[in-house]
mmCIF file of C-alpha atoms in Angstrom:
data_model
loop_
_atom_site.group_PDB
_atom_site.id
_atom_site.type_symbol
_atom_site.label_atom_id
_atom_site.label_comp_id
_atom_site.label_asym_id
_atom_site.label_seq_id
_atom_site.Cartn_x
_atom_site.Cartn_y
_atom_site.Cartn_z
ATOM 1 C CA MET A 1 138.997 238.769 -31.073
ATOM 2 C CA VAL A 2 137.649 238.801 -27.535
ATOM 3 C CA GLN A 3 135.922 242.031 -26.635
ATOM 4 C CA ILE A 4 136.930 243.312 -23.200
ATOM 5 C CA ALA A 5 135.592 246.428 -21.522
ATOM 6 C CA THR A 6 137.162 247.282 -18.205
ATOM 7 C CA ALA A 7 134.928 250.041 -16.901
ATOM 8 C CA ALA A 8 134.107 249.659 -13.225
ATOM 9 C CA PRO A 9 130.507 248.841 -12.223
ATOM 10 C CA PRO A 10 128.488 252.055 -11.797
ATOM 11 C CA SER A 11 127.797 253.074 -8.202
ATOM 12 C CA GLN A 12 124.037 252.783 -8.768
ATOM 13 C CA ALA A 13 124.245 249.466 -10.635
ATOM 14 C CA ARG A 14 121.353 247.073 -10.309
ATOM 15 C CA THR A 15 121.924 244.187 -7.918
ATOM 16 C CA PHE A 16 121.325 240.566 -8.891
ATOM 17 C CA ASP A 17 120.976 237.317 -6.996
ATOM 18 C CA ALA A 18 124.163 235.704 -8.295
ATOM 19 C CA THR A 19 126.070 232.645 -7.107
ATOM 20 C CA VAL A 20 129.112 230.657 -8.186
ATOM 21 C CA THR A 21 129.139 227.057 -7.029
ATOM 22 C CA THR A 22 131.393 224.044 -7.217
ATOM 23 C CA ARG A 23 130.587 220.401 -6.644
ATOM 24 C CA GLU A 24 131.946 218.459 -3.698
ATOM 25 C CA SER A 25 130.628 215.035 -4.675
ATOM 26 C CA LEU A 26 128.336 212.974 -6.897
ATOM 27 C CA ARG A 27 126.594 209.820 -5.806
ATOM 28 C CA TRP A 28 124.659 207.284 -7.858
ATOM 29 C CA LEU A 29 122.520 205.592 -5.233
ATOM 30 C CA PRO A 30 123.185 203.231 -3.565
ATOM 31 C CA ALA A 31 126.910 203.470 -4.470
ATOM 32 C CA ALA A 32 129.351 205.633 -2.518
ATOM 33 C CA ALA A 33 129.891 209.319 -3.296
ATOM 34 C CA PHE A 34 132.873 210.375 -5.428
ATOM 35 C CA ASN A 35 134.104 213.346 -7.437
ATOM 36 C CA ASP A 36 136.323 213.153 -10.516
ATOM 37 C CA THR A 37 135.526 216.520 -12.069
ATOM 38 C CA ASP A 38 136.252 220.220 -11.675
ATOM 39 C CA VAL A 39 132.818 221.860 -11.774
ATOM 40 C CA LEU A 40 131.900 225.527 -11.971
ATOM 41 C CA VAL A 41 128.329 226.805 -12.192
ATOM 42 C CA ILE A 42 127.503 230.493 -12.601
ATOM 43 C CA SER A 43 123.903 231.407 -11.792
ATOM 44 C CA VAL A 44 122.338 234.844 -12.185
ATOM 45 C CA GLY A 45 118.671 234.859 -11.290
ATOM 46 C CA LYS A 46 117.127 232.022 -13.285
ATOM 47 C CA TYR A 47 119.916 231.873 -15.881
ATOM 48 C CA PHE A 48 122.864 229.488 -15.524
ATOM 49 C CA VAL A 49 125.954 228.148 -17.262
ATOM 50 C CA ASP A 50 127.706 224.959 -16.137
ATOM 51 C CA LEU A 51 131.077 223.460 -17.114
ATOM 52 C CA ARG A 52 132.354 220.139 -15.733
ATOM 53 C CA VAL A 53 135.813 218.860 -16.681
ATOM 54 C CA PHE A 54 137.308 215.474 -15.752
ATOM 55 C CA THR A 55 140.301 215.779 -13.421
ATOM 56 C CA SER A 56 141.248 212.087 -13.352
ATOM 57 C CA GLY A 57 140.793 208.848 -15.251
ATOM 58 C CA PRO A 58 141.164 208.167 -18.978
ATOM 59 C CA ASN A 59 139.194 211.299 -19.912
ATOM 60 C CA ALA A 60 141.144 213.729 -17.704
ATOM 61 C CA GLY A 61 141.105 217.216 -19.201
ATOM 62 C CA GLN A 62 138.006 216.549 -21.301
ATOM 63 C CA ILE A 63 134.464 217.821 -20.758
ATOM 64 C CA ASP A 64 132.336 215.541 -18.624
ATOM 65 C CA TRP A 65 129.192 217.644 -19.076
ATOM 66 C CA SER A 66 128.323 221.231 -19.859
ATOM 67 C CA MET A 67 125.066 223.082 -20.334
ATOM 68 C CA GLY A 68 123.381 226.449 -20.215
ATOM 69 C CA GLY A 69 119.802 227.557 -19.822
ATOM 70 C CA VAL A 70 117.184 228.396 -17.258
ATOM 71 C CA CYS A 71 116.333 227.103 -13.778
ATOM 72 C CA LEU A 72 112.671 227.527 -12.802
ATOM 73 C CA ALA A 73 111.281 227.287 -9.256
ATOM 74 C CA LEU A 74 108.559 224.642 -8.839
ATOM 75 C CA PRO A 75 105.619 224.612 -6.419
ATOM 76 C CA ALA A 76 106.683 223.809 -2.857
ATOM 77 C CA THR A 77 106.714 220.149 -1.838
ATOM 78 C CA GLY A 78 105.419 220.869 1.650
ATOM 79 C CA VAL A 79 108.623 219.522 3.172
ATOM 80 C CA GLN A 80 110.515 222.079 5.237
ATOM 81 C CA ASP A 81 113.696 223.486 3.628
ATOM 82 C CA GLU A 82 113.129 221.656 0.328
ATOM 83 C CA SER A 83 113.420 223.792 -2.820
ATOM 84 C CA PRO A 84 112.212 221.973 -5.955
ATOM 85 C CA VAL A 85 113.397 223.346 -9.308
ATOM 86 C CA ARG A 86 113.364 222.408 -12.982
ATOM 87 C CA PHE A 87 116.419 222.798 -15.202
ATOM 88 C CA LEU A 88 115.743 223.614 -18.856
ATOM 89 C CA ASN A 89 118.957 223.071 -20.804
ATOM 90 C CA VAL A 90 118.866 225.251 -23.897
ATOM 91 C CA ILE A 91 122.268 223.893 -24.943
ATOM 92 C CA ASP A 92 123.616 220.583 -23.695
ATOM 93 C CA GLN A 93 127.020 219.143 -24.561
ATOM 94 C CA ARG A 94 125.905 215.552 -23.938
ATOM 95 C CA LEU A 95 123.045 215.838 -26.409
ATOM 96 C CA LEU A 96 125.512 216.922 -29.079
ATOM 97 C CA ALA A 97 127.249 213.579 -28.662
ATOM 98 C CA LEU A 98 124.153 211.751 -29.878
ATOM 99 C CA ALA A 99 124.045 210.748 -33.526
ATOM 100 C CA ALA A 100 120.582 212.301 -33.926
ATOM 101 C CA HIS A 101 120.745 215.419 -31.779
ATOM 102 C CA PRO A 102 117.158 216.418 -30.857
ATOM 103 C CA ARG A 103 117.143 220.145 -31.525
ATOM 104 C CA LEU A 104 114.958 222.262 -29.288
ATOM 105 C CA PRO A 105 111.872 223.765 -30.937
ATOM 106 C CA PRO A 106 111.970 227.565 -31.243
ATOM 107 C CA SER A 107 109.500 227.909 -28.343
ATOM 108 C CA CYS A 108 112.077 226.349 -26.004
ATOM 109 C CA VAL A 109 115.147 228.281 -27.067
ATOM 110 C CA ASN A 110 114.274 231.016 -24.586
ATOM 111 C CA PRO A 111 112.193 228.967 -22.118
ATOM 112 C CA GLU A 112 111.442 231.886 -19.811
ATOM 113 C CA GLU A 113 109.578 233.518 -22.702
ATOM 114 C CA SER A 114 107.375 230.445 -23.243
ATOM 115 C CA ALA A 115 104.507 229.060 -21.198
ATOM 116 C CA GLN A 116 105.796 226.294 -18.956
ATOM 117 C CA ASP A 117 103.386 223.866 -17.294
ATOM 118 C CA LEU A 118 105.159 223.438 -13.973
ATOM 119 C CA SER A 119 102.389 221.288 -12.537
ATOM 120 C CA GLU A 120 103.370 218.266 -14.635
ATOM 121 C CA PRO A 121 106.484 216.360 -13.498
ATOM 122 C CA SER A 122 109.588 216.364 -15.689
ATOM 123 C CA PRO A 123 112.723 214.170 -15.636
ATOM 124 C CA ASP A 124 114.708 217.370 -15.077
ATOM 125 C CA ASP A 125 112.996 218.179 -11.766
ATOM 126 C CA VAL A 126 115.315 218.117 -8.748
ATOM 127 C CA VAL A 127 115.173 219.148 -5.107
ATOM 128 C CA PHE A 128 117.730 221.226 -3.220
ATOM 129 C CA THR A 129 118.095 220.902 0.552
ATOM 130 C CA PRO A 130 120.472 223.062 2.640
ATOM 131 C CA LEU A 131 123.412 221.372 4.374
ATOM 132 C CA PRO A 132 125.595 222.624 7.249
ATOM 133 C CA SER A 133 128.695 224.581 6.266
ATOM 134 C CA LEU A 134 132.043 222.823 6.520
ATOM 135 C CA PRO A 135 134.037 223.373 9.726
ATOM 136 C CA GLY A 136 135.764 226.746 9.652
ATOM 137 C CA SER A 137 133.701 227.934 6.685
ATOM 138 C CA THR A 138 130.556 230.016 6.276
ATOM 139 C CA SER A 139 130.002 229.114 2.609
ATOM 140 C CA PRO A 140 126.484 227.755 2.014
ATOM 141 C CA ARG A 141 126.213 224.112 0.987
ATOM 142 C CA SER A 142 123.285 222.167 -0.455
ATOM 143 C CA LEU A 143 122.238 218.665 -1.455
ATOM 144 C CA GLU A 144 120.697 218.208 -4.897
ATOM 145 C CA SER A 145 118.659 215.041 -5.383
ATOM 146 C CA GLY A 146 116.787 213.708 -8.374
ATOM 147 C CA LYS A 147 117.036 211.188 -11.200
ATOM 148 C CA MET A 148 119.005 211.168 -14.459
ATOM 149 C CA PRO A 149 120.786 208.690 -16.741
ATOM 150 C CA ASN A 150 124.201 207.529 -15.566
ATOM 151 C CA PRO A 151 126.587 208.190 -18.494
ATOM 152 C CA ALA A 152 128.959 205.520 -17.165
ATOM 153 C CA SER A 153 126.257 202.883 -17.667
ATOM 154 C CA LEU A 154 125.527 201.049 -20.896
ATOM 155 C CA ASP A 155 121.866 201.903 -20.269
ATOM 156 C CA THR A 156 121.776 205.648 -20.933
ATOM 157 C CA GLU A 157 117.969 205.876 -21.127
ATOM 158 C CA THR A 158 117.081 204.739 -17.609
ATOM 159 C CA TYR A 159 116.811 207.469 -14.989
ATOM 160 C CA VAL A 160 118.482 206.465 -11.733
ATOM 161 C CA PRO A 161 118.585 208.305 -8.371
ATOM 162 C CA PHE A 162 121.536 210.621 -7.776
ATOM 163 C CA GLU A 163 122.773 213.059 -5.157
ATOM 164 C CA GLU A 164 125.177 215.949 -5.612
ATOM 165 C CA VAL A 165 126.662 218.091 -2.858
ATOM 166 C CA TRP A 166 127.306 221.712 -3.822
ATOM 167 C CA GLN A 167 129.217 224.548 -2.147
ATOM 168 C CA GLU A 168 129.025 228.237 -2.953
ATOM 169 C CA LEU A 169 132.324 229.996 -3.575
ATOM 170 C CA PRO A 170 132.906 233.184 -1.541
ATOM 171 C CA LEU A 171 131.549 236.207 -3.394
ATOM 172 C CA ALA A 172 131.818 239.744 -2.076
ATOM 173 C CA PRO A 173 128.665 241.894 -2.301
ATOM 174 C CA GLY A 174 128.967 244.362 -5.146
ATOM 175 C CA SER A 175 130.983 242.010 -7.357
ATOM 176 C CA PRO A 176 130.559 242.539 -11.135
ATOM 177 C CA VAL A 177 127.748 240.538 -12.732
ATOM 178 C CA ILE A 178 127.051 240.119 -16.435
ATOM 179 C CA PHE A 179 125.105 237.458 -18.312
ATOM 180 C CA LEU A 180 124.698 237.477 -22.098
ATOM 181 C CA GLU A 181 122.754 235.187 -24.437
ATOM 182 C CA THR A 182 122.647 235.190 -28.221
ATOM 183 C CA VAL A 183 119.369 236.248 -29.780
ATOM 184 C CA GLY A 184 117.201 233.858 -31.786
ATOM 185 C CA GLY A 185 118.157 230.606 -33.442
ATOM 186 C CA ASP A 186 116.803 227.100 -32.963
ATOM 187 C CA GLY A 187 119.548 225.790 -30.730
ATOM 188 C CA VAL A 188 122.198 225.886 -33.451
ATOM 189 C CA GLY A 189 124.705 228.590 -32.640
ATOM 190 C CA LYS A 190 123.132 229.439 -29.289
ATOM 191 C CA ALA A 191 125.767 230.846 -26.946
ATOM 192 C CA TYR A 192 126.151 232.234 -23.432
ATOM 193 C CA SER A 193 128.812 234.437 -21.866
ATOM 194 C CA ALA A 194 128.713 235.024 -18.108
ATOM 195 C CA ARG A 195 130.842 236.643 -15.470
ATOM 196 C CA VAL A 196 130.268 236.822 -11.713
ATOM 197 C CA GLY A 197 133.078 238.205 -9.569
ATOM 198 C CA PRO A 198 136.419 236.638 -10.554
ATOM 199 C CA TRP A 199 134.873 233.788 -12.568
ATOM 200 C CA ALA A 200 133.738 233.721 -16.211
ATOM 201 C CA LEU A 201 132.312 231.022 -18.484
ATOM 202 C CA GLY A 202 131.463 230.941 -22.176
ATOM 203 C CA LEU A 203 129.479 228.124 -23.849
ATOM 204 C CA MET A 204 128.223 227.589 -27.405
ATOM 205 C CA ASP A 205 126.482 224.982 -29.545
ATOM 206 C CA ASP A 206 128.372 225.620 -32.773
ATOM 207 C CA ASP A 207 126.127 223.641 -35.153
ATOM 208 C CA GLY A 208 126.941 220.277 -33.620
ATOM 209 C CA LYS A 209 130.325 221.187 -32.129
ATOM 210 C CA TYR A 210 130.452 222.312 -28.517
ATOM 211 C CA LEU A 211 132.700 225.251 -27.688
ATOM 212 C CA ALA A 212 133.514 226.293 -24.128
ATOM 213 C CA TRP A 213 135.989 228.272 -22.075
ATOM 214 C CA ARG A 214 136.532 229.196 -18.454
ATOM 215 C CA ALA A 215 138.635 232.093 -17.171
ATOM 216 C CA ASP A 216 139.490 233.084 -13.583
ATOM 217 C CA LEU A 217 140.608 236.544 -12.489
ATOM 218 C CA VAL A 218 143.910 236.109 -10.604
ATOM 219 C CA ASP A 219 145.893 239.076 -9.281
ATOM 220 C CA GLY A 220 143.988 241.415 -11.571
ATOM 221 C CA GLN A 221 144.640 239.351 -14.708
ATOM 222 C CA TRP A 222 142.301 236.947 -16.489
ATOM 223 C CA LYS A 223 143.813 233.467 -16.696
ATOM 224 C CA SER A 224 142.524 230.784 -19.052
ATOM 225 C CA VAL A 225 141.556 227.695 -17.052
ATOM 226 C CA TYR A 226 139.937 225.653 -19.844
ATOM 227 C CA ASN A 227 139.452 226.195 -23.554
ATOM 228 C CA PHE A 228 137.584 223.722 -25.736
ATOM 229 C CA GLY A 229 137.632 224.920 -29.314
ATOM 230 C CA GLY A 230 140.751 227.064 -29.376
ATOM 231 C CA SER A 231 140.524 230.463 -31.042
ATOM 232 C CA ALA A 232 137.018 229.669 -32.336
ATOM 233 C CA ALA A 233 135.751 229.504 -28.765
ATOM 234 C CA THR A 234 137.234 232.832 -27.707
ATOM 235 C CA GLU A 235 136.319 234.595 -30.947
ATOM 236 C CA GLN A 236 132.709 233.426 -31.079
ATOM 237 C CA ILE A 237 132.022 233.723 -27.342
ATOM 238 C CA PRO A 238 133.357 237.096 -26.192
ATOM 239 C CA ARG A 239 134.204 237.730 -22.560
ATOM 240 C CA VAL A 240 132.909 241.079 -21.366
ATOM 241 C CA ASP A 241 133.897 242.508 -17.992
ATOM 242 C CA MET A 242 131.493 245.442 -17.654
ATOM 243 C CA VAL A 243 129.858 248.034 -19.905
ATOM 244 C CA GLU A 244 128.221 250.881 -17.992
ATOM 245 C CA SER A 245 125.963 251.905 -20.865
ATOM 246 C CA TRP A 246 124.308 248.491 -21.144
ATOM 247 C CA GLU A 247 120.935 247.790 -19.561
ATOM 248 C CA GLU A 248 119.106 244.567 -18.756
ATOM 249 C CA GLY A 249 117.072 243.451 -21.768
ATOM 250 C CA ALA A 250 119.076 245.478 -24.273
ATOM 251 C CA VAL A 251 120.318 243.861 -27.474
ATOM 252 C CA VAL A 252 123.965 244.551 -28.297
ATOM 253 C CA GLU A 253 126.137 243.540 -31.243
ATOM 254 C CA MET A 254 129.497 241.885 -30.709
ATOM 255 C CA ASN A 255 131.627 239.997 -33.204
ATOM 256 C CA GLY A 256 128.862 240.188 -35.802
ATOM 257 C CA ARG A 257 126.151 238.649 -33.590
ATOM 258 C CA ASN A 258 123.303 240.055 -31.544
ATOM 259 C CA TRP A 259 123.313 239.325 -27.815
ATOM 260 C CA ILE A 260 120.605 240.048 -25.279
ATOM 261 C CA VAL A 261 121.782 241.382 -21.939
ATOM 262 C CA ARG A 262 120.099 239.138 -19.395
ATOM 263 C CA ALA A 263 121.890 240.811 -16.489
ATOM 264 C CA VAL A 264 124.406 243.591 -15.962
ATOM 265 C CA GLY A 265 125.257 245.070 -12.569
ATOM 266 C CA VAL A 266 126.598 243.762 -9.286
ATOM 267 C CA SER A 267 125.923 240.905 -6.896
ATOM 268 C CA ALA A 268 123.562 241.436 -3.958
#
């Protein structure tokens, strides 16, 4: 059963740098840009969850890619307005599709608690550059550039240049923010549950099976947008609106599992 607490955020709640973004386009250079997926990314500080679902083509309605983990800032490149970062995917739906899924060592399950040598390049390093807002909009936009394998190619080991254009969804200051992560494990059973404003995502590596859901708050009611895993997804990954008594860093028990509260409060 999904646990839901509906208490309003406390007036003195801690504020967090939280964003909800969607993707406008993907481009595999030098080909033209396109977009065939509905993408939602919830970021709270350095923690993130990401769900991408095909909206067209033979795989419409299926997961294109989904992941959760940590995004770490890298040393500046020296180029104005460039923000280099490294994504560390603690769970990754595409890796689960491999016959021999390379499980993360325990030291990487909670990457922010491990020493990370950011001076050495990694295939997961990307650069974000701000873009002008669309006409009639004030929502921030950015260009992400880097290299990664193209899943549409037969060669899934070669890293090729890509560009993605992202747009932040409007978020009112003081919107509810909560980000939960299961405690311990070696990648098996690792789960995340996040809510920022009217958007919520839950992701889980269920011992080789990937579970995920997305819910949007519409007219005061949570509406299921996607559910991959049926009742198992909603039972094992609870959605929590707000619990006033929780504090950042606390460990809480829900549905028989321990979760660490990575963030609880409101958006800045």
